[in-house]
PDB file of C-alpha atoms in Angstrom:
ATOM      1  CA  UNK A  11      10.334  44.098 -39.310  1.00  0.00           C
ATOM      2  CA  UNK A  12       9.570  45.319 -35.795  1.00  0.00           C
ATOM      3  CA  UNK A  13      11.270  42.551 -33.810  1.00  0.00           C
ATOM      4  CA  UNK A  14      10.247  44.059 -30.464  1.00  0.00           C
ATOM      5  CA  UNK A  15       6.561  44.039 -31.374  1.00  0.00           C
ATOM      6  CA  UNK A  16       6.791  40.521 -32.815  1.00  0.00           C
ATOM      7  CA  UNK A  17       8.363  39.063 -29.694  1.00  0.00           C
ATOM      8  CA  UNK A  18       5.939  40.959 -27.462  1.00  0.00           C
ATOM      9  CA  UNK A  19       3.089  39.119 -29.202  1.00  0.00           C
ATOM     10  CA  UNK A  20       5.022  35.840 -28.991  1.00  0.00           C
ATOM     11  CA  UNK A  21       5.557  36.278 -25.229  1.00  0.00           C
ATOM     12  CA  UNK A  22       1.895  37.083 -24.749  1.00  0.00           C
ATOM     13  CA  UNK A  23       0.780  34.028 -26.746  1.00  0.00           C
ATOM     14  CA  UNK A  24       3.129  31.702 -24.883  1.00  0.00           C
ATOM     15  CA  UNK A  25       1.935  33.063 -21.543  1.00  0.00           C
ATOM     16  CA  UNK A  26      -1.702  32.518 -22.544  1.00  0.00           C
ATOM     17  CA  UNK A  27      -0.899  28.998 -23.764  1.00  0.00           C
ATOM     18  CA  UNK A  28       0.888  28.142 -20.509  1.00  0.00           C
ATOM     19  CA  UNK A  29      -2.249  29.149 -18.605  1.00  0.00           C
ATOM     20  CA  UNK A  30      -4.602  27.176 -20.864  1.00  0.00           C
ATOM     21  CA  UNK A  31      -5.522  23.957 -19.044  1.00  0.00           C
ATOM     22  CA  UNK A  32      -6.584  22.165 -22.221  1.00  0.00           C
ATOM     23  CA  UNK A  33      -3.240  22.811 -23.904  1.00  0.00           C
ATOM     24  CA  UNK A  34      -1.275  21.887 -20.781  1.00  0.00           C
ATOM     25  CA  UNK A  35      -3.194  18.644 -20.221  1.00  0.00           C
ATOM     26  CA  UNK A  36      -2.863  17.645 -23.883  1.00  0.00           C
ATOM     27  CA  UNK A  37       0.898  18.302 -23.856  1.00  0.00           C
ATOM     28  CA  UNK A  38       1.495  16.438 -20.593  1.00  0.00           C
ATOM     29  CA  UNK A  39      -0.644  13.446 -21.611  1.00  0.00           C
ATOM     30  CA  UNK A  40       1.051  13.114 -25.017  1.00  0.00           C
ATOM     31  CA  UNK A  41       4.512  13.411 -23.474  1.00  0.00           C
ATOM     32  CA  UNK A  42       3.836  10.827 -20.778  1.00  0.00           C
ATOM     33  CA  UNK A  43       2.124   8.341 -23.122  1.00  0.00           C
ATOM     34  CA  UNK A  44       4.658   8.561 -25.962  1.00  0.00           C
ATOM     35  CA  UNK A  45       7.866   8.917 -23.962  1.00  0.00           C
ATOM     36  CA  UNK A  46       7.204   7.086 -20.689  1.00  0.00           C
ATOM     37  CA  UNK A  47       4.386   4.562 -21.159  1.00  0.00           C
ATOM     38  CA  UNK A  48       5.346   3.264 -24.617  1.00  0.00           C
ATOM     39  CA  UNK A  49       9.019   2.512 -23.801  1.00  0.00           C
ATOM     40  CA  UNK A  50       8.111   0.633 -20.624  1.00  0.00           C
ATOM     41  CA  UNK A  51       5.320  -1.298 -22.338  1.00  0.00           C
ATOM     42  CA  UNK A  52       7.949  -2.467 -24.817  1.00  0.00           C
ATOM     43  CA  UNK A  53      10.050  -3.816 -21.947  1.00  0.00           C
ATOM     44  CA  UNK A  54       7.217  -5.344 -19.922  1.00  0.00           C
ATOM     45  CA  UNK A  55       5.066  -7.056 -22.566  1.00  0.00           C
ATOM     46  CA  UNK A  56       6.606 -10.431 -23.449  1.00  0.00           C
ATOM     47  CA  UNK A  57       6.788 -11.790 -26.993  1.00  0.00           C
ATOM     48  CA  UNK A  58       4.538 -14.752 -27.704  1.00  0.00           C
ATOM     49  CA  UNK A  59       2.623 -16.465 -30.472  1.00  0.00           C
ATOM     50  CA  UNK A  60       1.481 -14.124 -33.226  1.00  0.00           C
ATOM     51  CA  UNK A  61       3.708 -11.298 -32.001  1.00  0.00           C
ATOM     52  CA  UNK A  62       6.808 -13.444 -32.631  1.00  0.00           C
ATOM     53  CA  UNK A  63       5.616 -14.328 -36.121  1.00  0.00           C
ATOM     54  CA  UNK A  64       4.793 -10.690 -36.852  1.00  0.00           C
ATOM     55  CA  UNK A  65       8.182  -9.481 -35.633  1.00  0.00           C
ATOM     56  CA  UNK A  66      10.035 -12.084 -37.669  1.00  0.00           C
ATOM     57  CA  UNK A  67       8.114 -11.000 -40.758  1.00  0.00           C
ATOM     58  CA  UNK A  68       8.940  -7.334 -40.151  1.00  0.00           C
ATOM     59  CA  UNK A  69      12.618  -8.108 -39.569  1.00  0.00           C
ATOM     60  CA  UNK A  70      12.759  -9.973 -42.869  1.00  0.00           C
ATOM     61  CA  UNK A  71      11.836  -6.737 -44.667  1.00  0.00           C
ATOM     62  CA  UNK A  72      14.542  -4.620 -43.025  1.00  0.00           C
ATOM     63  CA  UNK A  73      17.097  -3.200 -45.516  1.00  0.00           C
ATOM     64  CA  UNK A  74      20.706  -4.372 -45.347  1.00  0.00           C
ATOM     65  CA  UNK A  75      21.983  -1.017 -44.059  1.00  0.00           C
ATOM     66  CA  UNK A  76      19.789  -1.366 -40.955  1.00  0.00           C
ATOM     67  CA  UNK A  77      20.342  -5.099 -40.387  1.00  0.00           C
ATOM     68  CA  UNK A  78      23.531  -4.357 -38.452  1.00  0.00           C
ATOM     69  CA  UNK A  79      21.422  -3.046 -35.559  1.00  0.00           C
ATOM     70  CA  UNK A  80      19.836  -6.499 -35.193  1.00  0.00           C
ATOM     71  CA  UNK A  81      22.865  -8.746 -35.767  1.00  0.00           C
ATOM     72  CA  UNK A  82      23.311 -11.299 -32.982  1.00  0.00           C
ATOM     73  CA  UNK A  83      20.229 -10.177 -31.032  1.00  0.00           C
ATOM     74  CA  UNK A  84      17.592 -12.420 -29.527  1.00  0.00           C
ATOM     75  CA  UNK A  85      13.988 -11.877 -30.603  1.00  0.00           C
ATOM     76  CA  UNK A  86      13.259  -9.974 -27.387  1.00  0.00           C
ATOM     77  CA  UNK A  87      16.252  -7.714 -27.913  1.00  0.00           C
ATOM     78  CA  UNK A  88      15.367  -7.238 -31.582  1.00  0.00           C
ATOM     79  CA  UNK A  89      11.833  -6.260 -30.595  1.00  0.00           C
ATOM     80  CA  UNK A  90      13.150  -3.603 -28.217  1.00  0.00           C
ATOM     81  CA  UNK A  91      15.521  -2.149 -30.795  1.00  0.00           C
ATOM     82  CA  UNK A  92      12.855  -2.157 -33.503  1.00  0.00           C
ATOM     83  CA  UNK A  93      10.181  -0.488 -31.347  1.00  0.00           C
ATOM     84  CA  UNK A  94      12.354   2.019 -29.496  1.00  0.00           C
ATOM     85  CA  UNK A  95      14.608   3.071 -32.399  1.00  0.00           C
ATOM     86  CA  UNK A  96      12.298   2.749 -35.391  1.00  0.00           C
ATOM     87  CA  UNK A  97       8.600   2.114 -34.752  1.00  0.00           C
ATOM     88  CA  UNK A  98       8.155   5.045 -32.368  1.00  0.00           C
ATOM     89  CA  UNK A  99       9.684   7.611 -34.740  1.00  0.00           C
ATOM     90  CA  UNK A 100       6.257   8.743 -36.075  1.00  0.00           C
ATOM     91  CA  UNK A 101       4.955   9.048 -32.515  1.00  0.00           C
ATOM     92  CA  UNK A 102       7.908  11.261 -31.644  1.00  0.00           C
ATOM     93  CA  UNK A 103       7.056  13.522 -34.593  1.00  0.00           C
ATOM     94  CA  UNK A 104       3.460  13.648 -33.405  1.00  0.00           C
ATOM     95  CA  UNK A 105       4.475  15.691 -30.343  1.00  0.00           C
ATOM     96  CA  UNK A 106       5.862  18.817 -32.090  1.00  0.00           C
ATOM     97  CA  UNK A 107       3.106  18.549 -34.698  1.00  0.00           C
ATOM     98  CA  UNK A 108       0.266  18.501 -32.189  1.00  0.00           C
ATOM     99  CA  UNK A 109       1.768  21.095 -29.834  1.00  0.00           C
ATOM    100  CA  UNK A 110       2.456  23.485 -32.708  1.00  0.00           C
ATOM    101  CA  UNK A 111      -0.977  22.852 -34.210  1.00  0.00           C
ATOM    102  CA  UNK A 112      -2.823  23.350 -30.927  1.00  0.00           C
ATOM    103  CA  UNK A 113      -1.116  26.627 -30.061  1.00  0.00           C
ATOM    104  CA  UNK A 114      -1.425  27.874 -33.646  1.00  0.00           C
ATOM    105  CA  UNK A 115      -5.135  26.990 -33.623  1.00  0.00           C
ATOM    106  CA  UNK A 116      -5.473  29.177 -30.557  1.00  0.00           C
ATOM    107  CA  UNK A 117      -3.480  31.994 -32.186  1.00  0.00           C
ATOM    108  CA  UNK A 118      -6.350  33.744 -33.953  1.00  0.00           C
ATOM    109  CA  UNK A 119      -9.413  31.670 -33.097  1.00  0.00           C
ATOM    110  CA  UNK A 120      -8.598  31.913 -29.394  1.00  0.00           C
ATOM    111  CA  UNK A 121      -8.331  35.692 -29.643  1.00  0.00           C
ATOM    112  CA  UNK A 122     -11.865  35.764 -31.042  1.00  0.00           C
ATOM    113  CA  UNK A 123     -13.177  33.581 -28.221  1.00  0.00           C
ATOM    114  CA  UNK A 124     -11.443  35.726 -25.593  1.00  0.00           C
ATOM    115  CA  UNK A 125     -12.763  38.934 -27.222  1.00  0.00           C
ATOM    116  CA  UNK A 126      -9.210  40.300 -27.527  1.00  0.00           C
ATOM    117  CA  UNK A 127      -8.992  40.269 -31.336  1.00  0.00           C
ATOM    118  CA  UNK A 128      -9.849  43.956 -31.824  1.00  0.00           C
ATOM    119  CA  UNK A 129      -7.135  45.089 -29.419  1.00  0.00           C
ATOM    120  CA  UNK A 130      -4.640  42.825 -31.173  1.00  0.00           C
ATOM    121  CA  UNK A 131      -5.481  44.226 -34.595  1.00  0.00           C
ATOM    122  CA  UNK A 132      -4.762  47.770 -33.435  1.00  0.00           C
ATOM    123  CA  UNK A 133      -1.251  46.970 -32.247  1.00  0.00           C
ATOM    124  CA  UNK A 134       1.515  48.834 -34.158  1.00  0.00           C
ATOM    125  CA  UNK A 135       2.414  45.878 -36.388  1.00  0.00           C
ATOM    126  CA  UNK A 136       2.061  45.196 -40.078  1.00  0.00           C
ATOM    127  CA  UNK A 137       0.050  42.249 -41.369  1.00  0.00           C
ATOM    128  CA  UNK A 138       3.268  40.340 -42.031  1.00  0.00           C
ATOM    129  CA  UNK A 139       4.653  41.026 -38.554  1.00  0.00           C
ATOM    130  CA  UNK A 140       1.409  39.868 -36.952  1.00  0.00           C
ATOM    131  CA  UNK A 141       1.394  36.701 -39.054  1.00  0.00           C
ATOM    132  CA  UNK A 142       5.052  35.957 -38.254  1.00  0.00           C
ATOM    133  CA  UNK A 143       4.461  36.489 -34.527  1.00  0.00           C
ATOM    134  CA  UNK A 144       1.474  34.141 -34.460  1.00  0.00           C
ATOM    135  CA  UNK A 145       3.346  31.486 -36.429  1.00  0.00           C
ATOM    136  CA  UNK A 146       6.481  31.802 -34.312  1.00  0.00           C
ATOM    137  CA  UNK A 147       4.560  31.280 -31.061  1.00  0.00           C
ATOM    138  CA  UNK A 148       3.442  27.776 -31.963  1.00  0.00           C
ATOM    139  CA  UNK A 149       6.778  26.805 -33.490  1.00  0.00           C
ATOM    140  CA  UNK A 150       8.877  27.907 -30.499  1.00  0.00           C
ATOM    141  CA  UNK A 151       6.556  26.158 -28.047  1.00  0.00           C
ATOM    142  CA  UNK A 152       6.741  22.967 -30.092  1.00  0.00           C
ATOM    143  CA  UNK A 153      10.537  23.086 -30.173  1.00  0.00           C
ATOM    144  CA  UNK A 154      10.742  23.567 -26.413  1.00  0.00           C
ATOM    145  CA  UNK A 155       8.423  20.629 -25.752  1.00  0.00           C
ATOM    146  CA  UNK A 156      10.309  18.508 -28.305  1.00  0.00           C
ATOM    147  CA  UNK A 157      13.622  19.152 -26.550  1.00  0.00           C
ATOM    148  CA  UNK A 158      12.161  18.162 -23.176  1.00  0.00           C
ATOM    149  CA  UNK A 159      10.411  15.148 -24.707  1.00  0.00           C
ATOM    150  CA  UNK A 160      13.608  13.981 -26.424  1.00  0.00           C
ATOM    151  CA  UNK A 161      15.613  14.051 -23.192  1.00  0.00           C
ATOM    152  CA  UNK A 162      12.798  12.242 -21.371  1.00  0.00           C
ATOM    153  CA  UNK A 163      12.579   9.621 -24.125  1.00  0.00           C
ATOM    154  CA  UNK A 164      16.322   8.982 -24.035  1.00  0.00           C
ATOM    155  CA  UNK A 165      16.175   8.351 -20.298  1.00  0.00           C
ATOM    156  CA  UNK A 166      13.053   6.170 -20.422  1.00  0.00           C
ATOM    157  CA  UNK A 167      13.981   4.173 -23.537  1.00  0.00           C
ATOM    158  CA  UNK A 168      17.502   3.382 -22.338  1.00  0.00           C
ATOM    159  CA  UNK A 169      16.281   2.532 -18.833  1.00  0.00           C
ATOM    160  CA  UNK A 170      13.572   0.234 -20.204  1.00  0.00           C
ATOM    161  CA  UNK A 171      15.983  -1.520 -22.584  1.00  0.00           C
ATOM    162  CA  UNK A 172      18.943  -1.813 -20.199  1.00  0.00           C
ATOM    163  CA  UNK A 173      17.974  -5.128 -18.495  1.00  0.00           C
ATOM    164  CA  UNK A 174      17.925  -6.860 -21.896  1.00  0.00           C
ATOM    165  CA  UNK A 175      20.516  -4.863 -23.861  1.00  0.00           C
ATOM    166  CA  UNK A 176      23.063  -3.987 -21.156  1.00  0.00           C
ATOM    167  CA  UNK A 177      24.094  -0.896 -23.116  1.00  0.00           C
ATOM    168  CA  UNK A 178      22.684   2.452 -24.226  1.00  0.00           C
ATOM    169  CA  UNK A 179      20.847   2.222 -27.556  1.00  0.00           C
ATOM    170  CA  UNK A 180      19.891   5.886 -28.019  1.00  0.00           C
ATOM    171  CA  UNK A 181      20.631   8.441 -29.322  1.00  0.00           C
ATOM    172  CA  UNK A 182      22.121   7.502 -32.652  1.00  0.00           C
ATOM    173  CA  UNK A 183      22.738   9.551 -35.803  1.00  0.00           C
ATOM    174  CA  UNK A 184      19.244   9.038 -37.166  1.00  0.00           C
ATOM    175  CA  UNK A 185      17.582  10.298 -33.993  1.00  0.00           C
ATOM    176  CA  UNK A 186      19.793  13.383 -33.870  1.00  0.00           C
ATOM    177  CA  UNK A 187      18.821  14.216 -37.462  1.00  0.00           C
ATOM    178  CA  UNK A 188      15.194  13.546 -36.530  1.00  0.00           C
ATOM    179  CA  UNK A 189      15.293  16.023 -33.643  1.00  0.00           C
ATOM    180  CA  UNK A 190      17.377  18.729 -35.306  1.00  0.00           C
ATOM    181  CA  UNK A 191      15.973  18.534 -38.850  1.00  0.00           C
ATOM    182  CA  UNK A 192      12.653  16.681 -39.191  1.00  0.00           C
ATOM    183  CA  UNK A 193      10.972  17.755 -35.934  1.00  0.00           C
ATOM    184  CA  UNK A 194      11.345  21.508 -36.643  1.00  0.00           C
ATOM    185  CA  UNK A 195       9.983  20.871 -40.147  1.00  0.00           C
ATOM    186  CA  UNK A 196       6.909  18.989 -38.983  1.00  0.00           C
ATOM    187  CA  UNK A 197       6.248  21.702 -36.376  1.00  0.00           C
ATOM    188  CA  UNK A 198       6.464  24.324 -39.134  1.00  0.00           C
ATOM    189  CA  UNK A 199       4.049  22.291 -41.227  1.00  0.00           C
ATOM    190  CA  UNK A 200       1.585  22.146 -38.346  1.00  0.00           C
ATOM    191  CA  UNK A 201       1.913  25.857 -37.665  1.00  0.00           C
ATOM    192  CA  UNK A 202       1.396  26.768 -41.308  1.00  0.00           C
ATOM    193  CA  UNK A 203      -1.734  24.650 -41.644  1.00  0.00           C
ATOM    194  CA  UNK A 204      -3.299  25.668 -38.356  1.00  0.00           C
ATOM    195  CA  UNK A 205      -2.626  29.411 -38.548  1.00  0.00           C
ATOM    196  CA  UNK A 206      -4.157  29.322 -42.013  1.00  0.00           C
ATOM    197  CA  UNK A 207      -7.206  27.507 -40.626  1.00  0.00           C
ATOM    198  CA  UNK A 208      -7.320  29.547 -37.417  1.00  0.00           C
ATOM    199  CA  UNK A 209      -7.459  32.888 -39.200  1.00  0.00           C
ATOM    200  CA  UNK A 210     -10.682  31.748 -40.905  1.00  0.00           C
ATOM    201  CA  UNK A 211     -12.358  29.953 -38.007  1.00  0.00           C
ATOM    202  CA  UNK A 212     -14.848  31.308 -35.502  1.00  0.00           C
ATOM    203  CA  UNK A 213     -13.357  29.502 -32.522  1.00  0.00           C
ATOM    204  CA  UNK A 214     -10.666  27.150 -31.258  1.00  0.00           C
ATOM    205  CA  UNK A 215     -12.701  23.994 -31.946  1.00  0.00           C
ATOM    206  CA  UNK A 216     -13.463  25.114 -35.499  1.00  0.00           C
ATOM    207  CA  UNK A 217      -9.782  25.763 -36.162  1.00  0.00           C
ATOM    208  CA  UNK A 218      -8.776  22.374 -34.747  1.00  0.00           C
ATOM    209  CA  UNK A 219     -11.270  20.602 -36.993  1.00  0.00           C
ATOM    210  CA  UNK A 220     -10.195  22.537 -40.080  1.00  0.00           C
ATOM    211  CA  UNK A 221      -6.516  21.844 -39.545  1.00  0.00           C
ATOM    212  CA  UNK A 222      -6.796  18.318 -38.158  1.00  0.00           C
ATOM    213  CA  UNK A 223      -5.931  16.715 -41.487  1.00  0.00           C
ATOM    214  CA  UNK A 224      -2.304  17.805 -41.032  1.00  0.00           C
ATOM    215  CA  UNK A 225      -1.707  14.821 -38.697  1.00  0.00           C
ATOM    216  CA  UNK A 226      -2.644  12.265 -41.353  1.00  0.00           C
ATOM    217  CA  UNK A 227       0.777  12.168 -43.114  1.00  0.00           C
ATOM    218  CA  UNK A 228       2.522  11.405 -39.820  1.00  0.00           C
ATOM    219  CA  UNK A 229       0.000   8.693 -38.939  1.00  0.00           C
ATOM    220  CA  UNK A 230       0.513   7.244 -42.418  1.00  0.00           C
ATOM    221  CA  UNK A 231       4.270   6.950 -41.727  1.00  0.00           C
ATOM    222  CA  UNK A 232       3.555   4.563 -38.864  1.00  0.00           C
ATOM    223  CA  UNK A 233       1.435   2.224 -40.998  1.00  0.00           C
ATOM    224  CA  UNK A 234       3.843   2.390 -43.927  1.00  0.00           C
ATOM    225  CA  UNK A 235       6.692   1.246 -41.693  1.00  0.00           C
ATOM    226  CA  UNK A 236       4.562  -1.472 -40.058  1.00  0.00           C
ATOM    227  CA  UNK A 237       3.759  -2.788 -43.547  1.00  0.00           C
ATOM    228  CA  UNK A 238       7.465  -3.064 -44.319  1.00  0.00           C
ATOM    229  CA  UNK A 239       7.293  -0.534 -47.149  1.00  0.00           C
ATOM    230  CA  UNK A 240       9.633   1.986 -45.528  1.00  0.00           C
ATOM    231  CA  UNK A 241      12.153   1.916 -42.696  1.00  0.00           C
ATOM    232  CA  UNK A 242      13.692   4.989 -41.123  1.00  0.00           C
ATOM    233  CA  UNK A 243      17.400   5.643 -41.485  1.00  0.00           C
ATOM    234  CA  UNK A 244      19.417   8.854 -41.760  1.00  0.00           C
ATOM    235  CA  UNK A 245      18.801   9.246 -45.497  1.00  0.00           C
ATOM    236  CA  UNK A 246      15.056   8.644 -45.166  1.00  0.00           C
ATOM    237  CA  UNK A 247      14.780  11.111 -42.272  1.00  0.00           C
ATOM    238  CA  UNK A 248      16.742  13.771 -44.189  1.00  0.00           C
ATOM    239  CA  UNK A 249      14.502  13.351 -47.246  1.00  0.00           C
ATOM    240  CA  UNK A 250      11.377  13.263 -45.107  1.00  0.00           C
ATOM    241  CA  UNK A 251      12.441  16.470 -43.368  1.00  0.00           C
ATOM    242  CA  UNK A 252      13.128  18.109 -46.718  1.00  0.00           C
ATOM    243  CA  UNK A 253       9.613  17.290 -47.948  1.00  0.00           C
ATOM    244  CA  UNK A 254       8.116  18.553 -44.688  1.00  0.00           C
ATOM    245  CA  UNK A 255      10.095  21.805 -44.938  1.00  0.00           C
ATOM    246  CA  UNK A 256       8.728  22.277 -48.454  1.00  0.00           C
ATOM    247  CA  UNK A 257       5.171  21.690 -47.236  1.00  0.00           C
ATOM    248  CA  UNK A 258       5.704  23.998 -44.267  1.00  0.00           C
ATOM    249  CA  UNK A 259       7.082  26.722 -46.530  1.00  0.00           C
ATOM    250  CA  UNK A 260       4.164  26.344 -48.932  1.00  0.00           C
ATOM    251  CA  UNK A 261       1.545  26.524 -46.169  1.00  0.00           C
ATOM    252  CA  UNK A 262       3.190  29.510 -44.492  1.00  0.00           C
ATOM    253  CA  UNK A 263       3.545  31.266 -47.859  1.00  0.00           C
ATOM    254  CA  UNK A 264      -0.144  30.677 -48.612  1.00  0.00           C
ATOM    255  CA  UNK A 265      -1.089  31.946 -45.197  1.00  0.00           C
ATOM    256  CA  UNK A 266       1.009  35.095 -45.475  1.00  0.00           C
ATOM    257  CA  UNK A 267      -0.309  35.790 -48.988  1.00  0.00           C
ATOM    258  CA  UNK A 268      -3.950  35.555 -47.970  1.00  0.00           C
ATOM    259  CA  UNK A 269      -3.746  37.010 -44.463  1.00  0.00           C
ATOM    260  CA  UNK A 270      -5.332  40.414 -44.006  1.00  0.00           C
ATOM    261  CA  UNK A 271      -5.980  41.664 -40.503  1.00  0.00           C
ATOM    262  CA  UNK A 272      -9.087  43.574 -41.572  1.00  0.00           C
ATOM    263  CA  UNK A 273     -10.900  40.336 -42.422  1.00  0.00           C
ATOM    264  CA  UNK A 274     -10.448  38.780 -38.991  1.00  0.00           C
ATOM    265  CA  UNK A 275     -13.176  40.667 -37.199  1.00  0.00           C
ATOM    266  CA  UNK A 276     -15.702  39.525 -39.726  1.00  0.00           C
ATOM    267  CA  UNK A 277     -14.427  35.924 -40.066  1.00  0.00           C
TER     268      UNK A 277
END
């Protein structure tokens, strides 16, 4: 493969994305809401009434291997640990998924809207190199934002929990596996789905609508955990990441098999 040509396209895509106000606003809003607002809401909203009953019910479902995190804690402390270490895991995964999906949606559909598709198609790259470059752009951007978001979340979550806990609660082994294993997988899944959709769409909005279903599995994880059916630990995160890597590989394989640059001008 022509690595120089691939990374030239990647640099161009990342530069365009960094100048796109919609992408920048979406990324900033998601980062602030998930990693600043949510942790401090957990610290500032007191437990009362139904929320106490609901928390007690959830804690009764927690597996024995996770119970150690809640041993000897008050209900307020248990609520902080549960929300910051467990409940917000799906929201953390939402960041790389949505960043990767948004940039991937802009990869081909945005070129059509900007009237730069024809020039792109005549670059000295093969179909596979062009597909790899477009996929890599979204994935690398998602990983960069995830790294920044993770550091920000560690600071905010520990600062919000400190008055009650009096010690640092994050990161732990599960969160490190989440960041290093599951987050790259979910970003790859988003890229695979959205590049596949983007190469067939007429514009950015069309691509976003076609690929929007990719967020549903992550949203489902939140409700499954709230229902007490599943709780995140290292083993669950490893298995979840493995499934997501399989889905990402399948979507990217389908995209590379069906991608033909000659069809893009007429899509």
